[in-house]
Amino acid sequence: MIKIERIKAKLPDVQPQSVKQQFERHAAVAMLLRDKDQRTEVMLIRRAENDKDPWSGDLGFPGGKIEEDDSSPRAAAERETYEEVGYRLTAENYLGQNDDLIGAYLSVHISCFIYQIDHEIPFKPNNEVVDLFWVPLQTLLDPPRNQQLTFFYRGRNRKHPAIKLDEWSERPLWGITYRLLDNFLRHFDLSFTYPERR
């Protein structure tokens, strides 16, 4: 079990891997954690259905494109969190940065910043978000939930590792958010256990 105290102690020593090459887009997201009933939980949102959004309907973290007015990728993640779920993150919430990722199919560079929330978030979604829920990190590591699933994406069926979260959403967790969480867990010598790894 990953306690929030362990996360807070570890993250300041983590040197996140950055992406040097240029991509068409640079996006930033916020991974929000909380301690509830002696378990560390992570917040996930479900994005609204939108034909113009490559992550339409998917589970993920609040975040989006870094705008010219944003002073930094972290500032963009905090702005997007406020816009999408109505919660204003501060320096007191900040724990550290995760490794950067690049998209598997899209020319996008994603930066991920990690925060701790000490209380319930008043859910005030904008039109980009249809749901918000918290999932224990330990639940994500449950082997039966870790599966290889087929997704229709960008014109064809593709198999990807995913996590079934039926109690919270009919949509599984996969893609960039899955990879961000897997990278995060590796800092604590943990990783997801989809069938090929068993």
Coordinates of N, CA and C in Angstrom, one line a residue:
M1 N 0.8 -1.2 0.0 CA 0.0 0.0 0.0 C 0.9 1.3 0.0
I2 N 0.6 2.2 -0.8 CA 1.3 3.4 -0.9 C 0.7 4.5 -0.1
K3 N 1.4 4.8 1.0 CA 0.9 5.9 1.9 C 1.3 7.3 1.4
I4 N 0.4 8.2 1.6 CA 0.7 9.6 1.1 C 2.0 10.1 1.8
E5 N 2.3 9.7 3.0 CA 3.6 10.1 3.6 C 4.8 9.6 2.8
R6 N 4.7 8.4 2.3 CA 5.8 7.9 1.5 C 6.0 8.7 0.2
I7 N 4.8 9.0 -0.4 CA 4.9 9.8 -1.6 C 5.5 11.2 -1.4
K8 N 5.1 11.8 -0.3 CA 5.6 13.2 0.0 C 7.1 13.1 0.3
A9 N 7.6 12.0 0.9 CA 9.0 11.9 1.2 C 9.8 11.6 0.0
K10 N 9.2 10.8 -1.0 CA 10.0 10.4 -2.2 C 10.1 11.4 -3.3
L11 N 9.0 12.1 -3.5 CA 8.9 13.0 -4.7 C 10.0 14.1 -4.8
P12 N 10.3 14.7 -3.7 CA 11.4 15.7 -3.8 C 12.7 15.2 -4.3
D13 N 12.9 13.9 -4.2 CA 14.2 13.4 -4.7 C 14.1 12.9 -6.1
V14 N 12.9 12.9 -6.7 CA 12.7 12.4 -8.0 C 13.2 13.4 -9.0
Q15 N 14.0 13.0 -10.0 CA 14.5 13.8 -11.1 C 13.6 13.4 -12.3
P16 N 12.5 14.1 -12.6 CA 11.7 13.7 -13.7 C 12.4 13.7 -15.0
Q17 N 12.1 12.7 -15.9 CA 12.6 12.7 -17.2 C 11.9 13.7 -18.1
S18 N 12.6 14.5 -18.8 CA 12.0 15.6 -19.6 C 12.1 15.2 -21.1
V19 N 11.3 15.8 -21.9 CA 11.3 15.6 -23.3 C 12.0 16.8 -24.0
K20 N 13.0 16.5 -24.8 CA 13.8 17.5 -25.4 C 13.3 18.0 -26.8
Q21 N 12.9 17.0 -27.6 CA 12.5 17.3 -28.9 C 11.2 18.1 -29.0
Q22 N 10.9 18.7 -30.1 CA 9.7 19.5 -30.3 C 8.6 18.7 -30.9
F23 N 7.4 19.0 -30.4 CA 6.2 18.4 -30.9 C 5.1 19.4 -31.2
E24 N 4.1 19.0 -32.0 CA 3.1 20.0 -32.4 C 2.4 20.6 -31.2
R25 N 2.2 19.8 -30.2 CA 1.5 20.3 -29.0 C 2.2 20.0 -27.7
H26 N 2.1 20.9 -26.7 CA 2.6 20.6 -25.4 C 1.5 20.8 -24.4
A27 N 1.1 19.7 -23.7 CA 0.0 19.8 -22.8 C 0.5 19.5 -21.4
A28 N -0.3 19.9 -20.4 CA 0.1 19.7 -19.0 C -1.2 19.2 -18.2
V29 N -1.0 18.3 -17.3 CA -2.1 17.7 -16.6 C -1.7 17.7 -15.1
A30 N -2.7 17.6 -14.2 CA -2.5 17.6 -12.8 C -3.0 16.2 -12.2
M31 N -2.1 15.5 -11.6 CA -2.5 14.3 -10.9 C -2.8 14.7 -9.4
L32 N -4.0 14.5 -9.0 CA -4.4 14.9 -7.6 C -4.6 13.7 -6.8
L33 N -3.9 13.7 -5.6 CA -4.0 12.6 -4.6 C -4.6 13.1 -3.3
R34 N -5.2 12.2 -2.6 CA -5.7 12.5 -1.3 C -5.6 11.2 -0.4
D35 N -5.6 11.4 0.9 CA -5.6 10.4 1.9 C -7.0 10.2 2.5
K36 N -7.6 9.1 2.3 CA -8.9 8.9 2.8 C -9.0 7.5 3.4
D37 N -9.5 7.4 4.6 CA -9.6 6.1 5.3 C -8.3 5.3 5.2
Q38 N -7.2 6.0 5.4 CA -5.9 5.4 5.4 C -5.5 4.8 4.1
R39 N -6.1 5.3 3.0 CA -5.7 4.8 1.7 C -5.4 6.1 0.8
T40 N -4.4 6.0 0.0 CA -4.2 7.0 -1.0 C -5.0 6.9 -2.2
E41 N -5.8 7.9 -2.6 CA -6.6 7.8 -3.8 C -6.2 8.9 -4.8
V42 N -6.5 8.6 -6.1 CA -6.2 9.4 -7.2 C -7.5 9.9 -7.8
M43 N -7.5 11.1 -8.2 CA -8.7 11.7 -8.8 C -8.7 11.5 -10.3
L44 N -9.8 10.9 -10.9 CA -9.9 10.8 -12.3 C -11.1 11.5 -12.8
I45 N -11.1 12.1 -14.0 CA -12.2 12.7 -14.6 C -12.6 11.9 -15.9
R46 N -13.8 12.0 -16.3 CA -14.2 11.5 -17.6 C -14.5 12.7 -18.5
R47 N -13.8 12.7 -19.6 CA -13.9 13.8 -20.5 C -15.3 13.7 -21.3
A48 N -15.8 14.8 -21.7 CA -17.1 14.8 -22.4 C -16.8 14.3 -23.8
E49 N -17.9 13.8 -24.5 CA -17.8 13.3 -25.8 C -17.7 14.5 -26.8
N50 N -16.6 14.5 -27.6 CA -16.4 15.6 -28.5 C -15.6 15.1 -29.7
D51 N -16.1 15.2 -30.8 CA -15.5 14.7 -32.0 C -14.1 15.4 -32.3
K52 N -13.9 16.6 -31.8 CA -12.7 17.3 -32.0 C -11.6 17.0 -31.0
D53 N -12.0 16.3 -29.9 CA -11.1 15.9 -28.9 C -10.5 14.5 -29.1
P54 N -9.2 14.3 -29.2 CA -8.7 13.0 -29.4 C -8.9 12.1 -28.2
W55 N -9.1 12.7 -27.1 CA -9.4 11.9 -25.8 C -10.8 11.9 -25.4
S56 N -11.7 12.1 -26.4 CA -13.1 12.2 -26.2 C -13.7 11.0 -25.4
G57 N -14.3 11.3 -24.2 CA -15.0 10.2 -23.4 C -14.0 9.5 -22.6
D58 N -12.7 9.7 -22.6 CA -11.8 8.9 -21.9 C -11.7 9.4 -20.4
L59 N -11.1 8.5 -19.6 CA -10.8 8.8 -18.2 C -9.4 9.5 -18.3
G60 N -9.2 10.4 -17.4 CA -7.9 11.1 -17.4 C -7.7 12.0 -16.2
F61 N -6.7 12.9 -16.3 CA -6.5 13.9 -15.3 C -6.9 15.3 -15.9
P62 N -7.3 16.2 -15.0 CA -7.6 17.6 -15.6 C -6.3 18.1 -16.2
G63 N -6.5 18.8 -17.3 CA -5.3 19.4 -18.0 C -5.7 19.7 -19.4
G64 N -4.7 20.3 -20.1 CA -4.9 20.6 -21.5 C -3.7 21.3 -22.1
K65 N -3.9 22.0 -23.2 CA -2.9 22.6 -24.0 C -2.3 23.8 -23.2
I66 N -0.9 23.9 -23.3 CA -0.3 25.1 -22.6 C -0.4 26.3 -23.6
E67 N -1.0 27.3 -23.0 CA -1.3 28.6 -23.8 C -0.1 29.6 -23.6
E68 N -0.1 30.5 -24.5 CA 1.0 31.5 -24.5 C 1.0 32.3 -23.2
D69 N -0.2 32.5 -22.6 CA -0.3 33.3 -21.4 C 0.2 32.5 -20.2
D70 N 0.3 31.2 -20.3 CA 0.8 30.4 -19.1 C 2.3 30.7 -18.9
S71 N 2.6 30.9 -17.6 CA 4.0 31.2 -17.3 C 4.9 30.0 -17.3
S72 N 4.3 28.8 -17.2 CA 5.0 27.5 -17.2 C 4.0 26.4 -17.4
P73 N 4.6 25.2 -17.8 CA 3.7 24.0 -17.9 C 2.9 23.8 -16.6
R74 N 3.5 23.9 -15.4 CA 2.8 23.7 -14.2 C 1.7 24.7 -14.0
A75 N 1.9 26.0 -14.4 CA 0.8 27.0 -14.3 C -0.3 26.6 -15.2
A76 N 0.0 26.0 -16.4 CA -1.1 25.5 -17.3 C -1.9 24.4 -16.7
A77 N -1.2 23.5 -16.0 CA -1.9 22.4 -15.3 C -2.9 22.9 -14.3
E78 N -2.4 23.9 -13.5 CA -3.2 24.5 -12.4 C -4.4 25.3 -13.0
R79 N -4.1 26.0 -14.1 CA -5.2 26.8 -14.7 C -6.3 25.8 -15.2
E80 N -5.8 24.8 -15.9 CA -6.8 23.8 -16.5 C -7.6 23.1 -15.5
T81 N -7.0 22.8 -14.3 CA -7.7 22.2 -13.2 C -8.8 23.1 -12.7
Y82 N -8.5 24.3 -12.6 CA -9.6 25.3 -12.1 C -10.7 25.4 -13.2
E83 N -10.3 25.5 -14.4 CA -11.3 25.6 -15.5 C -12.2 24.4 -15.6
E84 N -11.6 23.2 -15.5 CA -12.3 22.0 -15.7 C -13.1 21.4 -14.6
V85 N -12.6 21.6 -13.3 CA -13.3 21.0 -12.2 C -13.5 22.0 -11.1
G86 N -13.1 23.3 -11.3 CA -13.5 24.3 -10.3 C -12.7 24.3 -9.1
Y87 N -11.5 23.7 -9.1 CA -10.6 23.8 -7.9 C -9.3 24.5 -8.2
R88 N -9.0 25.4 -7.3 CA -7.8 26.2 -7.5 C -6.6 25.6 -6.7
L89 N -5.6 25.1 -7.4 CA -4.5 24.5 -6.8 C -3.5 25.6 -6.3
T90 N -2.8 25.4 -5.3 CA -1.8 26.3 -4.8 C -0.4 25.6 -4.5
A91 N 0.6 26.4 -4.2 CA 1.9 25.9 -3.9 C 1.8 24.9 -2.7
E92 N 0.9 25.1 -1.8 CA 0.8 24.2 -0.7 C 0.3 22.8 -1.1
N93 N -0.4 22.7 -2.2 CA -0.8 21.4 -2.7 C 0.3 20.6 -3.4
Y94 N 1.3 21.3 -3.9 CA 2.2 20.8 -4.9 C 3.2 19.8 -4.2
L95 N 3.3 18.6 -4.8 CA 4.3 17.6 -4.3 C 5.5 17.4 -5.2
G96 N 5.3 17.5 -6.5 CA 6.4 17.2 -7.4 C 6.0 17.0 -8.8
Q97 N 6.9 16.6 -9.7 CA 6.6 16.4 -11.1 C 6.9 14.9 -11.5
N98 N 6.0 14.4 -12.3 CA 6.2 13.1 -12.9 C 7.0 13.1 -14.2
D99 N 7.4 12.0 -14.7 CA 8.2 12.0 -16.0 C 7.3 12.5 -17.1
D100 N 7.9 13.2 -18.0 CA 7.2 13.6 -19.2 C 6.9 12.4 -20.1
L101 N 5.9 12.5 -20.9 CA 5.5 11.5 -21.9 C 5.3 12.1 -23.3
I102 N 5.4 11.3 -24.3 CA 5.0 11.7 -25.6 C 3.9 10.8 -26.1
G103 N 3.0 11.3 -26.9 CA 1.8 10.5 -27.4 C 2.3 9.3 -28.2
A104 N 1.5 8.2 -28.1 CA 1.8 7.0 -28.9 C 1.4 7.2 -30.3
Y105 N 0.4 8.0 -30.6 CA -0.1 8.2 -32.0 C -0.2 9.7 -32.4
L106 N -0.2 10.6 -31.4 CA -0.3 12.0 -31.7 C 1.0 12.7 -31.4
S107 N 1.3 13.8 -32.1 CA 2.5 14.6 -31.9 C 2.3 15.5 -30.7
V108 N 2.3 15.0 -29.5 CA 2.0 15.7 -28.3 C 3.0 15.3 -27.2
H109 N 3.4 16.3 -26.4 CA 4.3 16.2 -25.3 C 3.5 16.5 -24.1
I110 N 3.5 15.6 -23.1 CA 2.6 15.8 -21.9 C 3.5 15.9 -20.6
S111 N 3.3 17.0 -19.9 CA 4.0 17.2 -18.6 C 2.9 16.9 -17.5
C112 N 3.3 16.3 -16.4 CA 2.4 15.9 -15.4 C 2.9 16.4 -14.0
F113 N 2.1 17.1 -13.3 CA 2.4 17.6 -12.0 C 1.5 17.0 -10.9
I114 N 2.1 16.7 -9.7 CA 1.4 15.9 -8.7 C 1.1 16.8 -7.5
Y115 N -0.1 16.7 -7.0 CA -0.6 17.5 -5.9 C -1.3 16.6 -4.8
Q116 N -1.4 17.2 -3.6 CA -2.2 16.5 -2.6 C -3.3 17.4 -2.2
I117 N -4.5 16.8 -2.1 CA -5.7 17.5 -1.6 C -6.1 17.0 -0.3
D118 N -6.4 17.9 0.7 CA -6.7 17.5 2.1 C -8.2 17.4 2.4
H119 N -9.0 17.7 1.4 CA -10.4 17.7 1.7 C -11.2 17.4 0.4
E120 N -12.5 17.4 0.5 CA -13.3 17.1 -0.7 C -13.3 18.3 -1.7
I121 N -13.2 17.9 -3.0 CA -13.3 19.0 -4.0 C -14.7 19.3 -4.4
P122 N -15.2 20.5 -4.3 CA -16.5 20.8 -4.8 C -16.4 20.7 -6.4
F123 N -17.2 19.7 -6.9 CA -17.1 19.4 -8.3 C -17.9 20.4 -9.1
K124 N -17.2 21.3 -9.8 CA -17.9 22.3 -10.7 C -17.4 22.2 -12.1
P125 N -17.8 21.2 -12.8 CA -17.2 20.9 -14.1 C -17.7 21.9 -15.1
N126 N -16.7 22.1 -16.1 CA -17.1 22.9 -17.3 C -17.7 21.9 -18.3
N127 N -17.9 22.3 -19.5 CA -18.5 21.5 -20.6 C -17.5 20.4 -21.1
E128 N -16.3 20.4 -20.6 CA -15.3 19.4 -21.1 C -15.3 18.2 -20.2
V129 N -16.0 18.2 -19.1 CA -15.9 17.1 -18.1 C -17.3 16.7 -17.7
V130 N -17.6 15.4 -17.7 CA -18.9 14.8 -17.3 C -18.9 14.1 -16.0
D131 N -17.7 13.7 -15.5 CA -17.7 13.0 -14.2 C -16.4 13.2 -13.5
L132 N -16.4 13.0 -12.2 CA -15.1 13.1 -11.4 C -15.3 12.0 -10.3
F133 N -14.3 11.3 -10.0 CA -14.3 10.3 -8.9 C -12.9 10.0 -8.5
W134 N -12.8 9.4 -7.3 CA -11.5 9.0 -6.6 C -11.4 7.5 -6.6
V135 N -10.2 7.0 -6.9 CA -10.0 5.6 -6.9 C -8.7 5.3 -6.1
P136 N -8.8 4.3 -5.2 CA -7.5 4.0 -4.4 C -6.4 3.5 -5.4
L137 N -5.2 4.0 -5.1 CA -4.1 3.5 -5.9 C -4.0 2.0 -5.9
Q138 N -4.2 1.4 -4.7 CA -4.1 0.0 -4.5 C -5.1 -0.7 -5.5
T139 N -6.2 -0.2 -5.7 CA -7.2 -0.8 -6.6 C -6.7 -0.9 -8.0
L140 N -5.9 0.1 -8.4 CA -5.4 0.1 -9.8 C -4.4 -1.0 -10.0
L141 N -3.8 -1.5 -8.9 CA -2.8 -2.5 -8.9 C -3.4 -3.9 -8.8
D142 N -4.7 -4.0 -8.7 CA -5.3 -5.3 -8.5 C -5.2 -6.1 -9.9
P143 N -4.5 -7.2 -9.9 CA -4.2 -7.9 -11.1 C -5.5 -8.3 -12.0
P144 N -6.6 -8.7 -11.4 CA -7.8 -9.0 -12.3 C -8.3 -7.8 -13.0
R145 N -8.0 -6.6 -12.5 CA -8.5 -5.4 -13.2 C -7.6 -5.1 -14.4
N146 N -6.4 -5.5 -14.4 CA -5.4 -5.2 -15.4 C -5.6 -6.2 -16.6
Q147 N -6.0 -5.6 -17.7 CA -6.3 -6.5 -18.8 C -5.8 -5.9 -20.1
Q148 N -5.8 -6.7 -21.2 CA -5.5 -6.2 -22.5 C -6.8 -6.1 -23.3
L149 N -7.1 -4.8 -23.7 CA -8.4 -4.6 -24.3 C -8.2 -4.0 -25.7
T150 N -9.3 -4.1 -26.5 CA -9.3 -3.6 -27.8 C -10.0 -2.3 -27.9
F151 N -9.4 -1.2 -28.4 CA -10.0 0.1 -28.6 C -10.0 0.5 -30.1
F152 N -11.1 1.1 -30.5 CA -11.2 1.6 -31.8 C -10.7 3.1 -31.7
Y153 N -9.5 3.3 -32.3 CA -8.9 4.6 -32.2 C -8.2 5.0 -33.5
R154 N -8.5 6.2 -33.9 CA -7.9 6.7 -35.2 C -8.1 5.8 -36.3
G155 N -9.3 5.3 -36.5 CA -9.7 4.5 -37.6 C -9.4 3.0 -37.6
R156 N -8.9 2.5 -36.5 CA -8.6 1.1 -36.5 C -8.7 0.5 -35.1
N157 N -8.9 -0.8 -35.0 CA -8.8 -1.5 -33.7 C -7.4 -1.6 -33.2
R158 N -7.2 -1.3 -31.9 CA -5.8 -1.4 -31.4 C -5.9 -2.0 -30.0
K159 N -5.0 -2.9 -29.7 CA -4.9 -3.6 -28.3 C -4.0 -2.8 -27.4
H160 N -4.5 -2.5 -26.2 CA -3.7 -1.8 -25.3 C -4.0 -2.3 -23.9
P161 N -3.0 -2.2 -23.0 CA -3.2 -2.5 -21.6 C -4.2 -1.5 -21.0
A162 N -5.0 -1.9 -20.1 CA -6.1 -1.1 -19.5 C -6.4 -1.6 -18.2
I163 N -7.2 -0.8 -17.4 CA -7.6 -1.1 -16.1 C -9.1 -1.0 -16.0
K164 N -9.8 -2.0 -15.7 CA -11.3 -2.0 -15.5 C -11.7 -1.4 -14.2
L165 N -12.6 -0.4 -14.3 CA -13.0 0.3 -13.1 C -14.5 0.4 -13.0
D166 N -15.1 -0.8 -13.1 CA -16.6 -0.9 -13.3 C -17.4 -0.2 -12.2
E167 N -16.8 -0.2 -11.0 CA -17.6 0.4 -9.9 C -17.7 1.9 -10.0
W168 N -16.8 2.5 -10.8 CA -16.8 3.9 -11.0 C -17.2 4.4 -12.4
S169 N -16.9 3.6 -13.4 CA -17.1 4.0 -14.8 C -17.2 2.8 -15.7
E170 N -18.0 2.9 -16.7 CA -18.0 1.9 -17.7 C -16.8 2.0 -18.7
R171 N -16.1 3.1 -18.6 CA -14.9 3.3 -19.5 C -13.7 2.8 -18.7
P172 N -12.8 2.0 -19.3 CA -11.6 1.6 -18.6 C -10.6 2.7 -18.7
L173 N -9.6 2.6 -17.8 CA -8.5 3.5 -17.8 C -7.4 3.0 -18.8
W174 N -7.0 3.8 -19.7 CA -5.9 3.4 -20.7 C -5.2 4.6 -21.2
G175 N -4.3 4.3 -22.2 CA -3.7 5.4 -22.9 C -2.7 6.2 -22.1
I176 N -2.7 7.5 -22.3 CA -1.7 8.4 -21.7 C -1.8 8.4 -20.2
T177 N -3.0 8.5 -19.7 CA -3.2 8.5 -18.2 C -2.7 7.2 -17.6
Y178 N -3.0 6.1 -18.2 CA -2.5 4.8 -17.8 C -0.9 4.8 -17.7
R179 N -0.3 5.4 -18.7 CA 1.1 5.4 -18.8 C 1.7 6.4 -17.7
L180 N 1.0 7.5 -17.5 CA 1.5 8.4 -16.5 C 1.4 7.8 -15.1
L181 N 0.4 7.1 -14.8 CA 0.2 6.4 -13.5 C 1.3 5.3 -13.4
D182 N 1.5 4.6 -14.4 CA 2.5 3.5 -14.4 C 3.9 4.1 -14.1
N183 N 4.2 5.1 -14.8 CA 5.5 5.8 -14.5 C 5.6 6.3 -13.1
F184 N 4.5 6.9 -12.6 CA 4.5 7.3 -11.2 C 4.7 6.2 -10.2
L185 N 4.1 5.1 -10.4 CA 4.2 3.9 -9.5 C 5.6 3.3 -9.5
R186 N 6.3 3.4 -10.7 CA 7.6 2.9 -10.8 C 8.6 3.6 -9.8
H187 N 8.3 4.8 -9.5 CA 9.1 5.5 -8.5 C 9.1 4.8 -7.1
F188 N 8.0 4.0 -6.9 CA 7.9 3.3 -5.7 C 8.0 1.7 -5.8
D189 N 8.7 1.4 -6.9 CA 9.0 0.0 -7.2 C 7.7 -0.8 -7.4
L190 N 6.7 -0.2 -8.0 CA 5.4 -0.9 -8.4 C 5.1 -0.6 -9.8
S191 N 4.3 -1.5 -10.4 CA 3.8 -1.2 -11.8 C 2.6 -2.0 -12.0
F192 N 1.8 -1.7 -13.1 CA 0.6 -2.4 -13.4 C 1.0 -3.8 -13.9
T193 N 0.0 -4.7 -13.8 CA 0.3 -6.1 -14.1 C -0.7 -6.6 -15.1
Y194 N -0.6 -6.0 -16.3 CA -1.4 -6.6 -17.4 C -0.9 -7.9 -17.8
P195 N -1.7 -8.7 -18.6 CA -1.3 -10.2 -18.8 C 0.1 -10.4 -19.2
E196 N 0.7 -9.6 -20.1 CA 2.0 -9.9 -20.6 C 3.1 -9.9 -19.5
R197 N 2.8 -9.2 -18.4 CA 3.8 -9.0 -17.3 C 3.6 -10.1 -16.2
R198 N 2.5 -10.9 -16.3 CA 2.2 -11.8 -15.2 C 3.1 -13.1 -15.4

